[in-house]
Coordinates of C-alpha atoms (C1' of nucleotides) in Angstrom, one line a residue:
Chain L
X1 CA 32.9 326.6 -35.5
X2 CA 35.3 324.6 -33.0
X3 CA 37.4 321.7 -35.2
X4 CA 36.2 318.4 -35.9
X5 CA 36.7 316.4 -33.2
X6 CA 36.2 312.9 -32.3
X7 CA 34.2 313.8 -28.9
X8 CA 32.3 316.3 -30.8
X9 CA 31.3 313.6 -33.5
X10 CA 30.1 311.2 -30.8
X11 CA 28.1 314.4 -29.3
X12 CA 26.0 314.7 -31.7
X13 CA 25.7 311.3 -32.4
X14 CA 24.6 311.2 -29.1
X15 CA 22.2 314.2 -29.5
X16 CA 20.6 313.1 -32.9
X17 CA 20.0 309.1 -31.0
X18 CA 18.0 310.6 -28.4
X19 CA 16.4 313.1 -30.5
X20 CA 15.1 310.6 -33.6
X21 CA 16.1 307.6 -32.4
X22 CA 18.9 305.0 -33.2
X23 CA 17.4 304.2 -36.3
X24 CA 17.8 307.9 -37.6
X25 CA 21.5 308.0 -36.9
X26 CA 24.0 307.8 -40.4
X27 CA 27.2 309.5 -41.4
X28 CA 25.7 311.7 -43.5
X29 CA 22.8 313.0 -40.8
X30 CA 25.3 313.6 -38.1
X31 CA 27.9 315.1 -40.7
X32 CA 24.6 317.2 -41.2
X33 CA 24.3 317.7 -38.1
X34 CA 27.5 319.5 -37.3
X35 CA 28.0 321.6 -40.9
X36 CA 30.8 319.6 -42.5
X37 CA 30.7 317.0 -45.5
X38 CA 30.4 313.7 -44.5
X39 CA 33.6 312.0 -45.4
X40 CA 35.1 314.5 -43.0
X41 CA 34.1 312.1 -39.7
X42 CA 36.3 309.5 -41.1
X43 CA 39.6 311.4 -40.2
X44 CA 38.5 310.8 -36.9
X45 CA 36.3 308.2 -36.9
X46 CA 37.5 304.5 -38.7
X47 CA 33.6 303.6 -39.1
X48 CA 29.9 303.6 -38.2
X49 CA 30.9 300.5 -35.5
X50 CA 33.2 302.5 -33.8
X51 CA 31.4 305.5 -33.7
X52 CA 28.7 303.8 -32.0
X53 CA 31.2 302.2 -29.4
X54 CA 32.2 305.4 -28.9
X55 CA 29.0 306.5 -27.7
X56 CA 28.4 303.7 -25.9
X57 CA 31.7 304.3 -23.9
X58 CA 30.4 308.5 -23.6
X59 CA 27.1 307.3 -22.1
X60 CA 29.1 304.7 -20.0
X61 CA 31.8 307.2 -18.7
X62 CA 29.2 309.8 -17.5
X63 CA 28.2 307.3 -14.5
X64 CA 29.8 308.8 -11.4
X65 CA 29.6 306.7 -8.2
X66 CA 29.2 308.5 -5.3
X67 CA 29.9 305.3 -3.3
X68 CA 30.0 305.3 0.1
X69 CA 32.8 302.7 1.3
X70 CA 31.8 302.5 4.9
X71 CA 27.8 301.6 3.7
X72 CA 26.7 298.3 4.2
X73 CA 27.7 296.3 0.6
X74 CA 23.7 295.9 0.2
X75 CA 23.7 299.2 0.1
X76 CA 27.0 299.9 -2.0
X77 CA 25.4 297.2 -4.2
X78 CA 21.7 298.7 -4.5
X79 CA 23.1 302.5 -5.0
X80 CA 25.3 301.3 -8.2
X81 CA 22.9 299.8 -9.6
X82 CA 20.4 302.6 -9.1
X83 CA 23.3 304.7 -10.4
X84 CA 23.8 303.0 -13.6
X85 CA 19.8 302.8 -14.2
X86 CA 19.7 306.3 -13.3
X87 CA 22.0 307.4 -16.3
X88 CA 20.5 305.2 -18.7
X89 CA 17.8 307.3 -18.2
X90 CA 19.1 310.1 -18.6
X91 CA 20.2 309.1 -22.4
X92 CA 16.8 306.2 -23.0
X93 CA 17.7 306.0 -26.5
X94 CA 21.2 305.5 -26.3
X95 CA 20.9 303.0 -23.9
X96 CA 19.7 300.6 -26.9
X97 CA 22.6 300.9 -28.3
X98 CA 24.6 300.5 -25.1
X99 CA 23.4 297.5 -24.0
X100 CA 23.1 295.8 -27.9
X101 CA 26.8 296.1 -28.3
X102 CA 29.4 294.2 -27.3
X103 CA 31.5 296.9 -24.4
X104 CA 35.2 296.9 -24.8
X105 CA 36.5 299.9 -23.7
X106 CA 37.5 301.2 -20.1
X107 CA 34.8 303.1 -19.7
X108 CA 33.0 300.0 -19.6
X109 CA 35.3 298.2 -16.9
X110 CA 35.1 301.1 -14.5
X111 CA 31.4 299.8 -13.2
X112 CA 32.7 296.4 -13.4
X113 CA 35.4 296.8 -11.5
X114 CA 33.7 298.8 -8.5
X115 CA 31.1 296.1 -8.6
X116 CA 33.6 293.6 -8.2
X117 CA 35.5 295.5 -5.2
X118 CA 32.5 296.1 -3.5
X119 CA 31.4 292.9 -3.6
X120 CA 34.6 290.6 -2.5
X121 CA 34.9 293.8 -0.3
X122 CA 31.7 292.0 1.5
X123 CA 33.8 288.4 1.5
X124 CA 32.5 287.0 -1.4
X125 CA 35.1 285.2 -3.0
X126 CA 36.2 285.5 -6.7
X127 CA 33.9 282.8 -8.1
X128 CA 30.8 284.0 -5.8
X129 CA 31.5 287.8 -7.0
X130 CA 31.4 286.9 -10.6
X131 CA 28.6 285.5 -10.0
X132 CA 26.6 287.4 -8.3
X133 CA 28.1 290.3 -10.5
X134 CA 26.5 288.7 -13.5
X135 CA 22.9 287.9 -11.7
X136 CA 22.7 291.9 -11.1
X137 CA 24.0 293.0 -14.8
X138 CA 21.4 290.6 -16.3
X139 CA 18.4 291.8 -14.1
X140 CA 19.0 295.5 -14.3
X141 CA 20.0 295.3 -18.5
X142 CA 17.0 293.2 -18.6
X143 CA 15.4 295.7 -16.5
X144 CA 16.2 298.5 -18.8
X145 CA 15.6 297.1 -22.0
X146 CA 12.0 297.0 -21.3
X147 CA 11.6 300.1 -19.7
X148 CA 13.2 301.9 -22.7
X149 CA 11.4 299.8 -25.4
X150 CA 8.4 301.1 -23.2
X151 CA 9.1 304.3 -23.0
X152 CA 7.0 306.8 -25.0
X153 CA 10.2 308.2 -27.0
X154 CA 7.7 309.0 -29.7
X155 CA 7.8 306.1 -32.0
X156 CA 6.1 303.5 -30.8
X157 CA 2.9 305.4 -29.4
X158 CA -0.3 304.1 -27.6
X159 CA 0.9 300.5 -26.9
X160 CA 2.3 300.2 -23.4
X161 CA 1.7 296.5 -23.5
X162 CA -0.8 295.2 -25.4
X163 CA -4.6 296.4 -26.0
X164 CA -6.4 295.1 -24.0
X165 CA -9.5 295.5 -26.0
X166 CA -8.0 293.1 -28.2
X167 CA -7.0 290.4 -26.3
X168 CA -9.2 287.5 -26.3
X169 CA -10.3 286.9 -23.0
X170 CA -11.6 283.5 -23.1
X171 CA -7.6 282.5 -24.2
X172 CA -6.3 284.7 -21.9
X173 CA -8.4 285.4 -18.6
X174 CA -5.5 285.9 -16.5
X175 CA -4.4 288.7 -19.2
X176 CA -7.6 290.0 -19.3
X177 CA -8.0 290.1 -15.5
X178 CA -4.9 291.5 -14.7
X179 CA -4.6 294.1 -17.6
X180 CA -4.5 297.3 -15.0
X181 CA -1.8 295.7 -13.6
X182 CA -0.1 294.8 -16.4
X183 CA -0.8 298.4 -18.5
X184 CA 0.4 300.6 -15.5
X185 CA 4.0 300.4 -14.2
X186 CA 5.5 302.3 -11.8
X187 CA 9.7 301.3 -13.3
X188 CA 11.0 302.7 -10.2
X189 CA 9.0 301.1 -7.7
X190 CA 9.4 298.1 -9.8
X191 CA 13.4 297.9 -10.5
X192 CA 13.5 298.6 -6.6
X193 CA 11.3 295.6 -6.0
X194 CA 13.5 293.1 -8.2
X195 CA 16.8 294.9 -6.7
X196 CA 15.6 294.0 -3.1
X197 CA 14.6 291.0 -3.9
X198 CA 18.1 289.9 -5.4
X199 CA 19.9 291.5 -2.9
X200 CA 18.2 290.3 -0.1
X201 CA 18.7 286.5 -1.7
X202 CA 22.3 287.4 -1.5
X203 CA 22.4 287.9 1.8
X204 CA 20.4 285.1 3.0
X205 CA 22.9 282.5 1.5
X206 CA 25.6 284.8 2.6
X207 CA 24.0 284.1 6.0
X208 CA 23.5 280.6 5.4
X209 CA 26.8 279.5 4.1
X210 CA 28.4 281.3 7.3
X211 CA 26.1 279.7 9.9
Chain X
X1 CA 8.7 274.9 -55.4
X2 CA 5.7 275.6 -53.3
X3 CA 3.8 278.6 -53.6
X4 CA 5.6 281.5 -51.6
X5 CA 3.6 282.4 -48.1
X6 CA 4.0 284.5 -45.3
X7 CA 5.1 281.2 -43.5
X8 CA 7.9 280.6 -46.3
X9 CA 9.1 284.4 -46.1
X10 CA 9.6 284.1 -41.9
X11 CA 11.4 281.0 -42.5
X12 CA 13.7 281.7 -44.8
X13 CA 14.5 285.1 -42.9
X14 CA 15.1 282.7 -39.4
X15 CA 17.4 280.7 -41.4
X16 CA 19.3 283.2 -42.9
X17 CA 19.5 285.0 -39.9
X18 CA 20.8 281.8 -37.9
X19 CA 23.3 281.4 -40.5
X20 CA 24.4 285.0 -41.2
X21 CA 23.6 286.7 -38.5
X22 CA 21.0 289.5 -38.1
X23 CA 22.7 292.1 -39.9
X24 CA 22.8 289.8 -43.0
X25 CA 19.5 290.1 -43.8
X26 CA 17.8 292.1 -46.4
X27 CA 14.7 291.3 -48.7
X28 CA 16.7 291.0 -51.1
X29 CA 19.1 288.1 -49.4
X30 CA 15.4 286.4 -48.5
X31 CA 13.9 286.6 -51.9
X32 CA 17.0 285.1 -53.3
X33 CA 17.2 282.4 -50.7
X34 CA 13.5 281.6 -52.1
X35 CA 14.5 282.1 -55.7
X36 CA 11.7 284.8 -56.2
X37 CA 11.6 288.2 -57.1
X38 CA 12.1 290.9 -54.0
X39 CA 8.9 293.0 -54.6
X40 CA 7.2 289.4 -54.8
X41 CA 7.9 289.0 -51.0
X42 CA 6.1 292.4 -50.7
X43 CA 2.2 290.5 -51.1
X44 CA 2.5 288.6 -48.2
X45 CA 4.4 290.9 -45.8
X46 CA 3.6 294.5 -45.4
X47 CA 7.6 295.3 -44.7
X48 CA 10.3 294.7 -43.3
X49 CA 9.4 295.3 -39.5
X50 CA 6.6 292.9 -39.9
X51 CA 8.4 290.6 -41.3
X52 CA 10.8 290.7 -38.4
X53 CA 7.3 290.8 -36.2
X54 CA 7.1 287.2 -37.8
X55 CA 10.1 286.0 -37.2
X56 CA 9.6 286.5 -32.9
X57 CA 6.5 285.0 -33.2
X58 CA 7.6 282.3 -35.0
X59 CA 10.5 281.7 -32.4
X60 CA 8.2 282.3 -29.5
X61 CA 5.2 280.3 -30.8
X62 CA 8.4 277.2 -30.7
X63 CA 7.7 277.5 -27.0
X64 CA 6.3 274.3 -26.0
X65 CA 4.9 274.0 -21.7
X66 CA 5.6 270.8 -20.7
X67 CA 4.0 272.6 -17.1
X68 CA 3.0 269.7 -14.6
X69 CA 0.0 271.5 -12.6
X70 CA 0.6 269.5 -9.5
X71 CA 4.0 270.5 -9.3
X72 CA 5.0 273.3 -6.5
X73 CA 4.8 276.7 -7.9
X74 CA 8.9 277.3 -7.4
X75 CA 9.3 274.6 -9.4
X76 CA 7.1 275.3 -12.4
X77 CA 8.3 278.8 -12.5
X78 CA 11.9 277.2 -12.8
X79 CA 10.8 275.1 -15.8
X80 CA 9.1 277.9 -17.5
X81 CA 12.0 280.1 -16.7
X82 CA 14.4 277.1 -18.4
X83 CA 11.8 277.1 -21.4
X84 CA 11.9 280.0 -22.4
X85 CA 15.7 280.3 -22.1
X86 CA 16.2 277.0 -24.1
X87 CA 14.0 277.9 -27.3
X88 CA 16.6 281.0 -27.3
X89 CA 19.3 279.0 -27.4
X90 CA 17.9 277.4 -30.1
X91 CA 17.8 280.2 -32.2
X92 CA 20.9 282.3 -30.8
X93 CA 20.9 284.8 -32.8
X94 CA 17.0 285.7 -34.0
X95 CA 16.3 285.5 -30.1
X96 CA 18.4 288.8 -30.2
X97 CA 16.0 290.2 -33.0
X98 CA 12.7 288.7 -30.4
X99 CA 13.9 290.9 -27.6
X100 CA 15.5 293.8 -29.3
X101 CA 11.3 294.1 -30.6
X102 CA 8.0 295.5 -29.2
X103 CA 6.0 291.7 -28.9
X104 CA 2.4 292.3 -29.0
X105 CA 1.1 289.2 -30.6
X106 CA -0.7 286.5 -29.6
X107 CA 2.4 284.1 -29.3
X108 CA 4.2 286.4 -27.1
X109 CA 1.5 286.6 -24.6
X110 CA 0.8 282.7 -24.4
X111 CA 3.8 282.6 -22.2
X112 CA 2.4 285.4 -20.4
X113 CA -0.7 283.9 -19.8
X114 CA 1.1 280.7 -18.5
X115 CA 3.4 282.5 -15.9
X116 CA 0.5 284.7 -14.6
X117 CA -2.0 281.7 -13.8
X118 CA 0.9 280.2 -12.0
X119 CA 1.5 282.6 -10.1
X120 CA -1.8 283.4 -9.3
X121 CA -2.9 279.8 -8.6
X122 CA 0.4 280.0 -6.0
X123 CA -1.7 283.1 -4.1
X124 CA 0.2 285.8 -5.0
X125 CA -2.8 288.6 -5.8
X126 CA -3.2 290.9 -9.1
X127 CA -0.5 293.3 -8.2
X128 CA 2.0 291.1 -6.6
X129 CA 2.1 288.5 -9.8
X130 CA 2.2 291.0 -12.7
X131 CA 5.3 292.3 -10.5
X132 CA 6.9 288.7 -10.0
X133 CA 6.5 288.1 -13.2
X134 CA 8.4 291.7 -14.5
X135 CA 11.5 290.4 -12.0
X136 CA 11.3 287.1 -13.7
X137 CA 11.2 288.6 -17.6
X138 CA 13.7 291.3 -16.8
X139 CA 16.5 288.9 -15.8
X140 CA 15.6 285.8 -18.1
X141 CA 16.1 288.5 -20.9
X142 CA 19.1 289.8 -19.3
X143 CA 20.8 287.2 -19.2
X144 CA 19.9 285.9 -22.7
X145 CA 21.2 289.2 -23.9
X146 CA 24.8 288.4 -22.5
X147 CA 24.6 285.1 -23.6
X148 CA 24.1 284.9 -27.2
X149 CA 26.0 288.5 -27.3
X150 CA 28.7 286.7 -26.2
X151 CA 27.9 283.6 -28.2
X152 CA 30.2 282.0 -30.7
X153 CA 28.1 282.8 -33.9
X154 CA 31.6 283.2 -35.8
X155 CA 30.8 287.0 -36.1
X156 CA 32.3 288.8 -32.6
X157 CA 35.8 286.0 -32.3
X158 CA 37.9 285.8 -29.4
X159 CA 36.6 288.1 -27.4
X160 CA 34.3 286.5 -24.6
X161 CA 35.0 289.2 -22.4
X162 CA 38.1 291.5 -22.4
X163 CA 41.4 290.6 -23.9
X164 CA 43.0 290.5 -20.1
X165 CA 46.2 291.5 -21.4
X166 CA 45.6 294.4 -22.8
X167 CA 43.7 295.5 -19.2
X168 CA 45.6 297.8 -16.9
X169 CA 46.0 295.9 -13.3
X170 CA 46.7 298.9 -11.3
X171 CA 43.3 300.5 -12.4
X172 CA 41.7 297.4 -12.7
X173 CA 43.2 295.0 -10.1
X174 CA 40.0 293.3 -9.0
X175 CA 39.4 292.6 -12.5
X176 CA 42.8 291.3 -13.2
X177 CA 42.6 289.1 -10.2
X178 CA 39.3 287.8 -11.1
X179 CA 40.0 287.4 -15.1
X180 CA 39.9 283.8 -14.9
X181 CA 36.1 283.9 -13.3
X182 CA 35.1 286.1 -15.7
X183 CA 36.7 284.6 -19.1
X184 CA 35.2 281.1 -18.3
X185 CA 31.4 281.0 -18.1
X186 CA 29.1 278.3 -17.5
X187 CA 26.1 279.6 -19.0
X188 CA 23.4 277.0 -17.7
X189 CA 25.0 276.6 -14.4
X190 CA 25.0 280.5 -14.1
X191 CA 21.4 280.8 -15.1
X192 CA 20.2 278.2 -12.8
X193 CA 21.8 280.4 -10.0
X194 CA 20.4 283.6 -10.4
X195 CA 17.1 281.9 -10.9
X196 CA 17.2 279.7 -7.8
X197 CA 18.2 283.3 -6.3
X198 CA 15.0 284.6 -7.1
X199 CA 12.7 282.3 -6.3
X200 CA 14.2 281.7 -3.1
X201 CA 13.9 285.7 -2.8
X202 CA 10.3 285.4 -3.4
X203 CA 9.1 282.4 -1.6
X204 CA 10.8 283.4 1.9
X205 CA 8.8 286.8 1.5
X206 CA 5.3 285.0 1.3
X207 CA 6.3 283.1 4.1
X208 CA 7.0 286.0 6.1
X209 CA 3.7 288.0 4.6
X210 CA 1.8 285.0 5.3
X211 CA 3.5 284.1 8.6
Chain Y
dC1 C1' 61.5 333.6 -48.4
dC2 C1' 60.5 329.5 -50.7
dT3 C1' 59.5 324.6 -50.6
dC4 C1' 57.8 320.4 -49.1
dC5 C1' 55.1 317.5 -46.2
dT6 C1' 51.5 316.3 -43.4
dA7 C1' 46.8 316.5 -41.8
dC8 C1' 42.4 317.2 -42.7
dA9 C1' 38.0 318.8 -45.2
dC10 C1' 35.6 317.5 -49.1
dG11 C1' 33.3 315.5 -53.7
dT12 C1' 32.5 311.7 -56.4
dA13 C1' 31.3 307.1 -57.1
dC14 C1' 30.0 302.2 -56.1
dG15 C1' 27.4 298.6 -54.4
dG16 C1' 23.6 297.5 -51.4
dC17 C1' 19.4 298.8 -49.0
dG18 C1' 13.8 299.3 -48.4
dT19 C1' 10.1 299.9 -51.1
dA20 C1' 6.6 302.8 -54.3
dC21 C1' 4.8 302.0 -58.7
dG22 C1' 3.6 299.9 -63.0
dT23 C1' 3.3 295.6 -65.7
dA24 C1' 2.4 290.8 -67.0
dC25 C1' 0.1 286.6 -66.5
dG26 C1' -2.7 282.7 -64.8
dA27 C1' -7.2 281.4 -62.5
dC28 C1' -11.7 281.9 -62.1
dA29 C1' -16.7 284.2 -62.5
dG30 C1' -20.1 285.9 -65.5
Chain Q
dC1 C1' -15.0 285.2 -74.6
dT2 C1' -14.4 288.8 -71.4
dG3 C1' -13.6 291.1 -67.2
dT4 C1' -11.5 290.9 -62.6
dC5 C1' -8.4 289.7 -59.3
dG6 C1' -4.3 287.9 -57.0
dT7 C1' 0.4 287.2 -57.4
dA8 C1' 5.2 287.4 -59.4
dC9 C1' 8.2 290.5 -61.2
dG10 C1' 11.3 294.7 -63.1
dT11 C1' 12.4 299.3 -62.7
dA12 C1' 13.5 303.3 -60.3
dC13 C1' 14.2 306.5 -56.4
dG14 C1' 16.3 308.1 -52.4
dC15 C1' 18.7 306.5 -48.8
dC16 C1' 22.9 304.1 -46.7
dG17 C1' 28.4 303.1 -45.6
dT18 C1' 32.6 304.0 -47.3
dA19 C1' 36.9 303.5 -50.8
dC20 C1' 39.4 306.7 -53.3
dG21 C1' 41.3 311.0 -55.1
dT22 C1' 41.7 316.0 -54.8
dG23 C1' 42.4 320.6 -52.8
dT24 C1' 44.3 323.3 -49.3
dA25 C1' 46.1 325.4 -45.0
dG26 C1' 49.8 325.4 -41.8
dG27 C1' 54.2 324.1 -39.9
dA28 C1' 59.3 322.4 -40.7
dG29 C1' 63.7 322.5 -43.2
dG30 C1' 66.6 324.9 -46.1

DNA sequence: CCTCCTACACGTACGGCGTACGTACGACAG
DNA sequence: CTGTCGTACGTACGCCGTACGTGTAGGAGG
């Protein structure tokens, strides 16, 4: 068996989140989990917090922008944020804990920091970036949060929304009406649709302010 | 002292957890804050999950629509919008608990309800509305999440952001050149611009699908 | 070679958690 | 008076995070 290992810890950290869920995750299942008692993680680990930062910063650092500086900044702009939905993902249940903990590290500033190139790349200035930074970061974690509370992980089973059987049509027609809407979802189609729409806002002000 | 109730029990925990903080509560912190027994809580509320259940309802069920019917549909989808974002600021911290949490009662979809038949009386079909609407939740959410994560509770201090000085400008120079944007944050002013941005989005694309 | 020191794996123990289970007691029905 | 039921409560079990002390293997200094 390789040594202990910090990385190795937030591994299987990582592993045993998406496998059972955050709320399976303690010291003593992941010190389970790799064959070693479980005050051995805190040689390399001060605490449960900062283990869980650390896999917030592993899921983080595995984004890789494949950016494409001579694209169109609505297009830099749409492709990271497809790229950071995309990895969420990839790690669902992780991405609860992601986005429910304050990010700290440099893992977490790379995104920021190619947003915030890109977009001043385009002429925004500093204020107008931040902005606009912030107006994507709140849509897409918003974005994700429901589509990961949604998603059939195993736990919560059978309730994409809301029976509809049980919904009291006479209080809610609209509800009631629109429940195939509201109990299918197609999340990509969907994010793209919000993205757009955001994006192309941008750009009309842009436009505006200019002309 | 009254007798205990289901009403008491969600209460006590949206107090405690306004004062405390999320992580502070346990039945046993509740029951004491009642002076009762903890396995007394235990004949009104099934566990702890539904208890938590409660306490979102409770917040959302605070919601009040003061929704003008002749107003335009941009605007009553701003004030809705505003609302909901205001009752969360209201309880900072248990609106983390309301998000973080499957809703499926019948005081989570009243606000549903409301935003549907808006935008349904505005023309927007089945399909388009129950779309709209996701945009709408997905940022509104978002941006709570940063807010109150960022919120002075008195649990995560001095740390708004990123301690700028201990960021690296040569990795990060956009980020070092923008700290003082994204240090300083006016919440409501931020807010109201990313929902302006998205209601503008919306409305010049049913004027072009109608023109 | 021996010795000492450091780093790390580990066991034990403490206080707190959610909650299953059994008990005690007051109110009300017959 | 007696039986039933709803509620308050105590105890106990198996989890949790982690402070603290111990054992040991491997490298440095003599």
């Amino acid at each position: 068996m390789p040594p202990l290992t910090r990385a190795r810890i937030v591994a299987a950290a990582i592993e045993l989140i998406e496998r059972e869920g955050a709320d399976a995750v303690s010291m003593r299942r992941i010190a389970a989990e790799l064959g070693v008692g479980v005050m051995s993680l805190y040689n390399h680990v001060p605490n449960k917090s900062a283990l869980l930062d650390g896999v917030a910063e592993a899921v983080l650092s595995e984004i890789e922008f494949t950016d494409d500086p001579a694209a169109h900044w609505t297009e830099r702009v749409r492709v990271q944020a497809r790229t950071f939905r995309q990895i969420a993902h990839h790690y669902p249940r992780s991405t609860m804990v992601v986005v429910s903990r304050q990010l700290a590290s440099t893992a977490g500033m790379l995104p920021v920091e190619r947003a915030l190139a890109t977009l001043r790349g385009a002429g925004f200035d500093g204020r107008e970036a931040v902005q606009i930074f912030r107006v994507f970061i709140a849509y897409v974690v918003g974005s994700l949060l429901r589509e990961v509370g949604v998603t059939p992980g195993f736990a919560p089973v059978h309730r994409g929304d809301i029976r509809v059987a049980d919904v009291d049509v006479q209080l809610f027609p609209e509800i009631g009406a629109l429940s195939p809407h509201l109990l299918s979802c197609d999340h990509d189609a969907e994010f793209d649709f919000g993205l757009d729409l955001l994006i192309e806002a941008i750009a009309v002000r842009k436009q505006n302010a200019r002309g």
